[in-house]
Amino acid sequence: MTTELNDIELFKRILNKDSKALEALYDRYSPVLFTFIKRIVNDTAIADGVLADVFVIIWQKTSKLNFEHHNPYAVLINLCRNKALDTLRRAQNIELPEYTGDFEDEFILPKLSIHTPQNDLSKILLNREKIQFAIHSLTEAQQYVISLAYYDSLTESDIAAKLNIPLLTVKSKIRVALNSIKENLAKEGIQ
Amino acid sequence: MIDEQKIIGLLQAKALGCLDPSDEKILSEFIDGGHLFPWDELGTFQSIASLLPVSLPLEQPDPSLKDKIALRLIKLTEEIRAQKIIEEEKQIPPEAEINLPQEPDFIEEESEQQVEEINDLPELTPEQHGDFEEVTGIKIKMPDVIEEEFKQQVEELNDSPESTSEQHRDFEEVAGIKIKMPDVIEEEFKQQVEELNDSPESTSEQHGDFEEVTGIKIKMPDVTEEEFKQQVEELNDSPESTSEQHRDFEEVAGIKTEIPDIIEEDNFNMEIEEATFNLDDVALPDYESTSSTETDFDQIEQPGIENITEKPFEEPIIETPPIDTIETFKESSAETSIDDIIESTVIDGVESFNEQFTEEQEIEEAFEEPLTKTQSSDMAEQSEEQQIESVSAGIYAQTIEPLLDSETVVESTEKISEETTEQVQDKAVLETKEISGSDSEKQPDITKRSVADKMFKAIEQDFDSLRYHYERSEAKLKRGLFVSYIIIAVLFLLLIFSFFKLSGDINNLLDEIKSLKKNTSSSLLNEKKVNSFYQFFG
């Protein structure tokens, strides 16, 4: 029953503390989220822990995720990214504020634009090959810069320092890369 | 004034989350400044950025992770509940303090009195409790006093002889309380089961009926199992105890009786204890004890003797040492002659024996040193005396018949042996005399042949031993030669090697000298070289 529901409906049920809905959400999203978290933390055990933390956050703070106004998929991806990066930084003994509920609300919960286009995981997985084509159509340099920015959470200046290239070059590469993906996806009719 | 194009240029980095702090500050200032922010563009880029993980090859998490998350959520909910309860408890006391003064004290006292009165009623039922709850609107918690009364009622029911499970059920239905079977009742049931087992007509059907009546599944207690074992032992102890009776017993009782090993061991031990390790007294099953007589024993032992008599006559003589041959021959001849006499006629046996004896005696004489004339004369005198004593009496006919009919075998055999030895000696004396006389042409041929055979065998053995020693020495010699050849070859090779090496060194030295001669300009050095050369090889 819960498996037939879309992401927003599942979130609504989770909001009403429906554990079956959370289970259905886990079954649906866990492969994508686990793969993404593992790509960031590069450790299976840590990835498991982060994924568990994410679902606990979803269960506890569903109302704060604003899933009705946002894209649920984008919310979950950004939530996982924030949590994974925070876990990684804390594991690397980087000085960070104490992890409290307020800190979680402020820095872990994603802050997305209200006008994020609605998207569902089932649709995304249906168009997976097209999305992959759109991403792989970028140059290797663009792909590398984007991966450093998105998965390794390096700022533009960090990337410039790491690659020993001008900051403006990094900015332009990021800009051009995302614009080209947008165009490619628009051509495929996804966005 | 912040340029909008610059802001739009920062959206991609913002969506990827790689914006520099300075740019982040510019964006926040722009948003806070009340300018028209391109939220749609930002949303689009954020959506595009979130699609990047789709390009990764998907991996499945650990299946146990789901359960871990579930457990963690359960713990969290419990913690939240506990926190809420604690918070409520913290909030309730001031509320109770506030509410209590509002409620008059007499109402509480009245309600307590009513509860006590209801509990004191003997015919108190849960329905009445329900009515009371409905009327008063107060939820009554069952006091401990009522629980004790119920327990007493249960005990009374159990104590009553007609106490059955149906009554228990009725009581449970009336009281609306699930009664846990107390230990007293279980003991009673066990007693009933034992009674059923003790009764001669106790069958599994009755057990089934009992279970149906009481509604309680009876687990066979250990006591009844022991009784069944005792019954099985009784059946085994009975002389007519058979496997069929076991089967009948199993059919009647409806219980598979497996004969325990302990019973079998006990029976076996009893037999051993009674037997006191006397094998003759041990009565094996299905074995008819036969009294072993001496004659039967002799019958068993006799084939061995027959086999001894059937052995070739010459074999023990060859194996025995030459000095004792005569004595041993006499003994063996006596033993063998006894059997021959018993089995065949005495005369034929003695004649054949004498023939053999003479042959062997001659062989032994041939191997041994020839007897002296005095010894031979003494032997002749002894033989003559024995011959006079034995032949004159006509012993054969008298001795053989008592021997066959004699009670003791030993006496007869001794007599026969004595007689036969005497006869043999007489015969030998006579034959020696005859040999020296007229029939001297035939006997030497036989003796010569046998002697020749013996000699040939002895020579063969000597040859064999010589051959063996020769082969051994030859092998040793060959081995020594082979080793010596190897040593010589190695030495030769070393010699050749040293020769070539030495010659090579000499050649090298000569070459060096020649080269030195060529290279040197000084005449003094040439002279020295030449001198040195002549010193070495001069």
mmCIF file of N, CA and C in Angstrom, chain B residues 142-239:
data_model
loop_
_atom_site.group_PDB
_atom_site.id
_atom_site.type_symbol
_atom_site.label_atom_id
_atom_site.label_comp_id
_atom_site.label_asym_id
_atom_site.label_seq_id
_atom_site.Cartn_x
_atom_site.Cartn_y
_atom_site.Cartn_z
ATOM 1 N N MET B 142 -8.625 -3.438 41.398
ATOM 2 C CA MET B 142 -8.870 -4.596 42.250
ATOM 3 C C MET B 142 -7.918 -4.595 43.429
ATOM 4 N N PRO B 143 -8.489 -4.491 44.650
ATOM 5 C CA PRO B 143 -7.588 -4.468 45.805
ATOM 6 C C PRO B 143 -6.991 -5.839 46.070
ATOM 7 N N ASP B 144 -5.931 -5.871 46.843
ATOM 8 C CA ASP B 144 -5.236 -7.120 47.147
ATOM 9 C C ASP B 144 -6.091 -8.069 47.954
ATOM 10 N N VAL B 145 -7.022 -7.486 48.766
ATOM 11 C CA VAL B 145 -7.901 -8.306 49.611
ATOM 12 C C VAL B 145 -8.752 -9.221 48.748
ATOM 13 N N ILE B 146 -9.314 -8.661 47.668
ATOM 14 C CA ILE B 146 -10.168 -9.455 46.769
ATOM 15 C C ILE B 146 -9.352 -10.549 46.088
ATOM 16 N N GLU B 147 -8.131 -10.214 45.669
ATOM 17 C CA GLU B 147 -7.276 -11.218 45.033
ATOM 18 C C GLU B 147 -7.025 -12.385 45.981
ATOM 19 N N GLU B 148 -6.820 -12.063 47.247
ATOM 20 C CA GLU B 148 -6.601 -13.121 48.231
ATOM 21 C C GLU B 148 -7.842 -13.997 48.372
ATOM 22 N N GLU B 149 -9.052 -13.333 48.374
ATOM 23 C CA GLU B 149 -10.288 -14.104 48.447
ATOM 24 C C GLU B 149 -10.414 -15.059 47.266
ATOM 25 N N PHE B 150 -10.080 -14.550 46.113
ATOM 26 C CA PHE B 150 -10.147 -15.390 44.905
ATOM 27 C C PHE B 150 -9.203 -16.576 45.032
ATOM 28 N N LYS B 151 -8.041 -16.314 45.532
ATOM 29 C CA LYS B 151 -7.077 -17.396 45.712
ATOM 30 C C LYS B 151 -7.616 -18.443 46.658
ATOM 31 N N GLN B 152 -8.246 -17.961 47.764
ATOM 32 C CA GLN B 152 -8.854 -18.889 48.726
ATOM 33 C C GLN B 152 -9.929 -19.727 48.069
ATOM 34 N N GLN B 153 -10.766 -19.063 47.244
ATOM 35 C CA GLN B 153 -11.819 -19.806 46.544
ATOM 36 C C GLN B 153 -11.218 -20.865 45.625
ATOM 37 N N VAL B 154 -10.150 -20.476 44.946
ATOM 38 C CA VAL B 154 -9.476 -21.434 44.062
ATOM 39 C C VAL B 154 -8.956 -22.611 44.851
ATOM 40 N N GLU B 155 -8.363 -22.337 45.993
ATOM 41 C CA GLU B 155 -7.852 -23.418 46.824
ATOM 42 C C GLU B 155 -8.962 -24.321 47.304
ATOM 43 N N GLU B 156 -10.097 -23.713 47.689
ATOM 44 C CA GLU B 156 -11.251 -24.510 48.110
ATOM 45 C C GLU B 156 -11.726 -25.429 47.002
ATOM 46 N N LEU B 157 -11.760 -24.868 45.827
ATOM 47 C CA LEU B 157 -12.169 -25.683 44.662
ATOM 48 C C LEU B 157 -11.200 -26.835 44.461
ATOM 49 N N ASN B 158 -9.946 -26.529 44.608
ATOM 50 C CA ASN B 158 -8.940 -27.583 44.433
ATOM 51 C C ASN B 158 -9.043 -28.637 45.533
ATOM 52 N N ASP B 159 -9.330 -28.200 46.736
ATOM 53 C CA ASP B 159 -9.422 -29.131 47.849
ATOM 54 C C ASP B 159 -10.635 -30.037 47.739
ATOM 55 N N SER B 160 -11.678 -29.553 47.114
ATOM 56 C CA SER B 160 -12.880 -30.367 46.981
ATOM 57 C C SER B 160 -12.588 -31.571 46.095
ATOM 58 N N PRO B 161 -13.151 -32.775 46.494
ATOM 59 C CA PRO B 161 -12.824 -33.998 45.717
ATOM 60 C C PRO B 161 -13.363 -33.933 44.299
ATOM 61 N N GLU B 162 -14.435 -33.232 44.036
ATOM 62 C CA GLU B 162 -15.017 -33.186 42.693
ATOM 63 C C GLU B 162 -14.417 -32.054 41.861
ATOM 64 N N SER B 163 -13.321 -31.526 42.342
ATOM 65 C CA SER B 163 -12.716 -30.399 41.638
ATOM 66 C C SER B 163 -12.220 -30.826 40.269
ATOM 67 N N THR B 164 -12.773 -30.242 39.262
ATOM 68 C CA THR B 164 -12.371 -30.565 37.889
ATOM 69 C C THR B 164 -12.043 -29.281 37.148
ATOM 70 N N SER B 165 -11.518 -29.513 35.956
ATOM 71 C CA SER B 165 -11.160 -28.353 35.136
ATOM 72 C C SER B 165 -12.386 -27.579 34.698
ATOM 73 N N GLU B 166 -13.514 -28.321 34.583
ATOM 74 C CA GLU B 166 -14.743 -27.614 34.191
ATOM 75 C C GLU B 166 -15.136 -26.605 35.273
ATOM 76 N N GLN B 167 -15.030 -27.082 36.524
ATOM 77 C CA GLN B 167 -15.333 -26.166 37.628
ATOM 78 C C GLN B 167 -14.389 -24.955 37.589
ATOM 79 N N HIS B 168 -13.134 -25.256 37.293
ATOM 80 C CA HIS B 168 -12.175 -24.159 37.173
ATOM 81 C C HIS B 168 -12.609 -23.178 36.094
ATOM 82 N N ARG B 169 -13.040 -23.799 34.984
ATOM 83 C CA ARG B 169 -13.461 -22.930 33.877
ATOM 84 C C ARG B 169 -14.671 -22.089 34.271
ATOM 85 N N ASP B 170 -15.640 -22.780 34.944
ATOM 86 C CA ASP B 170 -16.836 -22.051 35.389
ATOM 87 C C ASP B 170 -16.432 -20.906 36.322
ATOM 88 N N PHE B 171 -15.537 -21.272 37.189
ATOM 89 C CA PHE B 171 -15.080 -20.253 38.131
ATOM 90 C C PHE B 171 -14.409 -19.091 37.396
ATOM 91 N N GLU B 172 -13.619 -19.483 36.402
ATOM 92 C CA GLU B 172 -12.952 -18.436 35.623
ATOM 93 C C GLU B 172 -13.972 -17.575 34.869
ATOM 94 N N GLU B 173 -14.995 -18.279 34.334
ATOM 95 C CA GLU B 173 -16.016 -17.533 33.608
ATOM 96 C C GLU B 173 -16.782 -16.602 34.547
ATOM 97 N N VAL B 174 -17.133 -17.132 35.736
ATOM 98 C CA VAL B 174 -17.895 -16.324 36.707
ATOM 99 C C VAL B 174 -17.042 -15.164 37.206
ATOM 100 N N ALA B 175 -15.858 -15.522 37.616
ATOM 101 C CA ALA B 175 -15.001 -14.492 38.211
ATOM 102 C C ALA B 175 -14.394 -13.574 37.171
ATOM 103 N N GLY B 176 -14.312 -14.105 35.922
ATOM 104 C CA GLY B 176 -13.704 -13.273 34.871
ATOM 105 C C GLY B 176 -12.218 -13.103 35.047
ATOM 106 N N ILE B 177 -11.644 -14.015 35.775
ATOM 107 C CA ILE B 177 -10.209 -13.920 36.051
ATOM 108 C C ILE B 177 -9.550 -15.209 35.606
ATOM 109 N N LYS B 178 -8.485 -15.081 34.918
ATOM 110 C CA LYS B 178 -7.721 -16.237 34.460
ATOM 111 C C LYS B 178 -6.950 -16.797 35.636
ATOM 112 N N ILE B 179 -7.275 -18.030 35.959
ATOM 113 C CA ILE B 179 -6.618 -18.640 37.115
ATOM 114 C C ILE B 179 -5.404 -19.408 36.629
ATOM 115 N N LYS B 180 -4.324 -19.124 37.230
ATOM 116 C CA LYS B 180 -3.106 -19.887 36.946
ATOM 117 C C LYS B 180 -3.116 -21.121 37.824
ATOM 118 N N MET B 181 -2.903 -22.270 37.232
ATOM 119 C CA MET B 181 -2.960 -23.519 37.968
ATOM 120 C C MET B 181 -1.894 -23.531 39.050
ATOM 121 N N PRO B 182 -2.303 -23.630 40.311
ATOM 122 C CA PRO B 182 -1.287 -23.656 41.377
ATOM 123 C C PRO B 182 -0.582 -25.009 41.421
ATOM 124 N N ASP B 183 0.507 -25.039 42.142
ATOM 125 C CA ASP B 183 1.320 -26.251 42.225
ATOM 126 C C ASP B 183 0.582 -27.383 42.920
ATOM 127 N N VAL B 184 -0.321 -27.014 43.861
ATOM 128 C CA VAL B 184 -1.072 -28.028 44.610
ATOM 129 C C VAL B 184 -1.895 -28.864 43.649
ATOM 130 N N ILE B 185 -2.555 -28.202 42.714
ATOM 131 C CA ILE B 185 -3.404 -28.911 41.746
ATOM 132 C C ILE B 185 -2.541 -29.818 40.871
ATOM 133 N N GLU B 186 -1.394 -29.314 40.450
ATOM 134 C CA GLU B 186 -0.510 -30.142 39.622
ATOM 135 C C GLU B 186 -0.108 -31.412 40.358
ATOM 136 N N GLU B 187 0.160 -31.286 41.646
ATOM 137 C CA GLU B 187 0.520 -32.465 42.436
ATOM 138 C C GLU B 187 -0.626 -33.444 42.494
ATOM 139 N N GLU B 188 -1.870 -32.893 42.650
ATOM 140 C CA GLU B 188 -3.036 -33.769 42.661
ATOM 141 C C GLU B 188 -3.174 -34.524 41.350
ATOM 142 N N PHE B 189 -2.965 -33.804 40.278
ATOM 143 C CA PHE B 189 -3.049 -34.445 38.954
ATOM 144 C C PHE B 189 -2.005 -35.541 38.824
ATOM 145 N N LYS B 190 -0.825 -35.267 39.332
ATOM 146 C CA LYS B 190 0.232 -36.284 39.278
ATOM 147 C C LYS B 190 -0.193 -37.519 40.048
ATOM 148 N N GLN B 191 -0.806 -37.274 41.232
ATOM 149 C CA GLN B 191 -1.287 -38.397 42.031
ATOM 150 C C GLN B 191 -2.325 -39.199 41.263
ATOM 151 N N GLN B 192 -3.215 -38.463 40.594
ATOM 152 C CA GLN B 192 -4.244 -39.160 39.809
ATOM 153 C C GLN B 192 -3.599 -39.998 38.713
ATOM 154 N N VAL B 193 -2.609 -39.396 38.078
ATOM 155 C CA VAL B 193 -1.905 -40.127 37.018
ATOM 156 C C VAL B 193 -1.254 -41.366 37.584
ATOM 157 N N GLU B 194 -0.648 -41.236 38.746
ATOM 158 C CA GLU B 194 -0.011 -42.391 39.378
ATOM 159 C C GLU B 194 -1.034 -43.459 39.694
ATOM 160 N N GLU B 195 -2.206 -43.036 40.216
ATOM 161 C CA GLU B 195 -3.280 -43.996 40.495
ATOM 162 C C GLU B 195 -3.692 -44.741 39.239
ATOM 163 N N LEU B 196 -3.804 -43.975 38.171
ATOM 164 C CA LEU B 196 -4.164 -44.601 36.885
ATOM 165 C C LEU B 196 -3.094 -45.602 36.465
ATOM 166 N N ASN B 197 -1.863 -45.219 36.663
ATOM 167 C CA ASN B 197 -0.778 -46.134 36.302
ATOM 168 C C ASN B 197 -0.762 -47.359 37.200
ATOM 169 N N ASP B 198 -1.068 -47.160 38.480
ATOM 170 C CA ASP B 198 -1.068 -48.280 39.414
ATOM 171 C C ASP B 198 -2.201 -49.253 39.131
ATOM 172 N N SER B 199 -3.293 -48.736 38.650
ATOM 173 C CA SER B 199 -4.428 -49.608 38.376
ATOM 174 C C SER B 199 -4.067 -50.589 37.263
ATOM 175 N N PRO B 200 -4.473 -51.865 37.410
ATOM 176 C CA PRO B 200 -4.083 -52.876 36.405
ATOM 177 C C PRO B 200 -4.681 -52.592 35.036
ATOM 178 N N GLU B 201 -5.838 -51.962 35.001
ATOM 179 C CA GLU B 201 -6.484 -51.691 33.714
ATOM 180 C C GLU B 201 -6.044 -50.350 33.127
ATOM 181 N N SER B 202 -5.004 -49.794 33.688
ATOM 182 C CA SER B 202 -4.563 -48.474 33.220
ATOM 183 C C SER B 202 -4.031 -48.554 31.804
ATOM 184 N N THR B 203 -4.652 -47.851 30.934
ATOM 185 C CA THR B 203 -4.234 -47.847 29.527
ATOM 186 C C THR B 203 -4.086 -46.420 29.058
ATOM 187 N N SER B 204 -3.535 -46.329 27.852
ATOM 188 C CA SER B 204 -3.361 -44.999 27.268
ATOM 189 C C SER B 204 -4.692 -44.359 26.947
ATOM 190 N N GLU B 205 -5.691 -45.227 26.697
ATOM 191 C CA GLU B 205 -7.014 -44.658 26.420
ATOM 192 C C GLU B 205 -7.546 -43.932 27.645
ATOM 193 N N GLN B 206 -7.346 -44.610 28.806
ATOM 194 C CA GLN B 206 -7.792 -43.960 30.045
ATOM 195 C C GLN B 206 -7.055 -42.645 30.255
ATOM 196 N N HIS B 207 -5.772 -42.665 29.950
ATOM 197 C CA HIS B 207 -5.009 -41.413 30.051
ATOM 198 C C HIS B 207 -5.633 -40.347 29.161
ATOM 199 N N GLY B 208 -5.998 -40.800 27.969
ATOM 200 C CA GLY B 208 -6.619 -39.852 27.033
ATOM 201 C C GLY B 208 -7.923 -39.325 27.577
ATOM 202 N N ASP B 209 -8.731 -40.282 28.164
ATOM 203 C CA ASP B 209 -10.005 -39.841 28.757
ATOM 204 C C ASP B 209 -9.754 -38.860 29.891
ATOM 205 N N PHE B 210 -8.790 -39.193 30.658
ATOM 206 C CA PHE B 210 -8.464 -38.303 31.782
ATOM 207 C C PHE B 210 -8.096 -36.913 31.277
ATOM 208 N N GLU B 211 -7.297 -36.913 30.199
ATOM 209 C CA GLU B 211 -6.924 -35.623 29.620
ATOM 210 C C GLU B 211 -8.132 -34.895 29.052
ATOM 211 N N GLU B 212 -9.024 -35.697 28.421
ATOM 212 C CA GLU B 212 -10.225 -35.058 27.872
ATOM 213 C C GLU B 212 -11.095 -34.493 28.977
ATOM 214 N N VAL B 213 -11.248 -35.281 30.057
ATOM 215 C CA VAL B 213 -12.104 -34.844 31.176
ATOM 216 C C VAL B 213 -11.516 -33.610 31.834
ATOM 217 N N THR B 214 -10.290 -33.711 32.149
ATOM 218 C CA THR B 214 -9.674 -32.616 32.894
ATOM 219 C C THR B 214 -9.284 -31.456 31.985
ATOM 220 N N GLY B 215 -9.103 -31.769 30.682
ATOM 221 C CA GLY B 215 -8.707 -30.697 29.750
ATOM 222 C C GLY B 215 -7.277 -30.269 29.924
ATOM 223 N N ILE B 216 -6.545 -31.111 30.568
ATOM 224 C CA ILE B 216 -5.135 -30.762 30.825
ATOM 225 C C ILE B 216 -4.268 -31.836 30.212
ATOM 226 N N LYS B 217 -3.306 -31.416 29.468
ATOM 227 C CA LYS B 217 -2.357 -32.330 28.823
ATOM 228 C C LYS B 217 -1.418 -32.867 29.882
ATOM 229 N N ILE B 218 -1.482 -34.188 30.024
ATOM 230 C CA ILE B 218 -0.647 -34.791 31.072
ATOM 231 C C ILE B 218 0.689 -35.167 30.478
ATOM 232 N N LYS B 219 1.694 -34.664 31.078
ATOM 233 C CA LYS B 219 3.047 -35.095 30.713
ATOM 234 C C LYS B 219 3.386 -36.290 31.583
ATOM 235 N N MET B 220 3.799 -37.366 30.973
ATOM 236 C CA MET B 220 4.077 -38.582 31.728
ATOM 237 C C MET B 220 5.135 -38.299 32.780
ATOM 238 N N PRO B 221 4.819 -38.422 34.033
ATOM 239 C CA PRO B 221 5.821 -38.135 35.064
ATOM 240 C C PRO B 221 6.868 -39.240 35.117
ATOM 241 N N ASP B 222 7.945 -38.945 35.786
ATOM 242 C CA ASP B 222 9.051 -39.882 35.874
ATOM 243 C C ASP B 222 8.683 -41.122 36.673
ATOM 244 N N VAL B 223 7.768 -40.929 37.630
ATOM 245 C CA VAL B 223 7.366 -42.047 38.484
ATOM 246 C C VAL B 223 6.738 -43.135 37.645
ATOM 247 N N THR B 224 5.825 -42.766 36.743
ATOM 248 C CA THR B 224 5.150 -43.756 35.904
ATOM 249 C C THR B 224 6.129 -44.423 34.962
ATOM 250 N N GLU B 225 7.085 -43.657 34.462
ATOM 251 C CA GLU B 225 8.094 -44.260 33.589
ATOM 252 C C GLU B 225 8.864 -45.347 34.329
ATOM 253 N N GLU B 226 9.183 -45.063 35.580
ATOM 254 C CA GLU B 226 9.891 -46.063 36.378
ATOM 255 C C GLU B 226 9.040 -47.305 36.577
ATOM 256 N N GLU B 227 7.737 -47.069 36.815
ATOM 257 C CA GLU B 227 6.838 -48.212 36.981
ATOM 258 C C GLU B 227 6.808 -49.064 35.720
ATOM 259 N N PHE B 228 6.724 -48.373 34.590
ATOM 260 C CA PHE B 228 6.729 -49.104 33.319
ATOM 261 C C PHE B 228 8.012 -49.898 33.169
ATOM 262 N N LYS B 229 9.115 -49.306 33.556
ATOM 263 C CA LYS B 229 10.396 -50.015 33.482
ATOM 264 C C LYS B 229 10.374 -51.243 34.375
ATOM 265 N N GLN B 230 9.793 -51.081 35.580
ATOM 266 C CA GLN B 230 9.699 -52.216 36.490
ATOM 267 C C GLN B 230 8.880 -53.329 35.869
ATOM 268 N N GLN B 231 7.770 -52.929 35.242
ATOM 269 C CA GLN B 231 6.928 -53.925 34.578
ATOM 270 C C GLN B 231 7.695 -54.640 33.476
ATOM 271 N N VAL B 232 8.445 -53.852 32.732
ATOM 272 C CA VAL B 232 9.249 -54.442 31.656
ATOM 273 C C VAL B 232 10.278 -55.399 32.232
ATOM 274 N N GLU B 233 10.887 -55.013 33.366
ATOM 275 C CA GLU B 233 11.866 -55.895 34.019
ATOM 276 C C GLU B 233 11.211 -57.178 34.488
ATOM 277 N N GLU B 234 10.006 -57.047 35.050
ATOM 278 C CA GLU B 234 9.283 -58.243 35.492
ATOM 279 C C GLU B 234 9.029 -59.196 34.335
ATOM 280 N N LEU B 235 8.636 -58.587 33.221
ATOM 281 C CA LEU B 235 8.406 -59.405 32.029
ATOM 282 C C LEU B 235 9.695 -60.088 31.595
ATOM 283 N N ASN B 236 10.789 -59.356 31.669
ATOM 284 C CA ASN B 236 12.071 -59.937 31.282
ATOM 285 C C ASN B 236 12.492 -61.039 32.256
ATOM 286 N N ASP B 237 12.234 -60.835 33.547
ATOM 287 C CA ASP B 237 12.635 -61.810 34.554
ATOM 288 C C ASP B 237 11.825 -63.095 34.462
ATOM 289 N N SER B 238 10.577 -62.973 34.027
ATOM 290 C CA SER B 238 9.742 -64.158 33.917
ATOM 291 C C SER B 238 10.335 -65.125 32.901
ATOM 292 N N PRO B 239 10.266 -66.437 33.197
ATOM 293 C CA PRO B 239 10.920 -67.412 32.302
ATOM 294 C C PRO B 239 10.317 -67.414 30.911
#
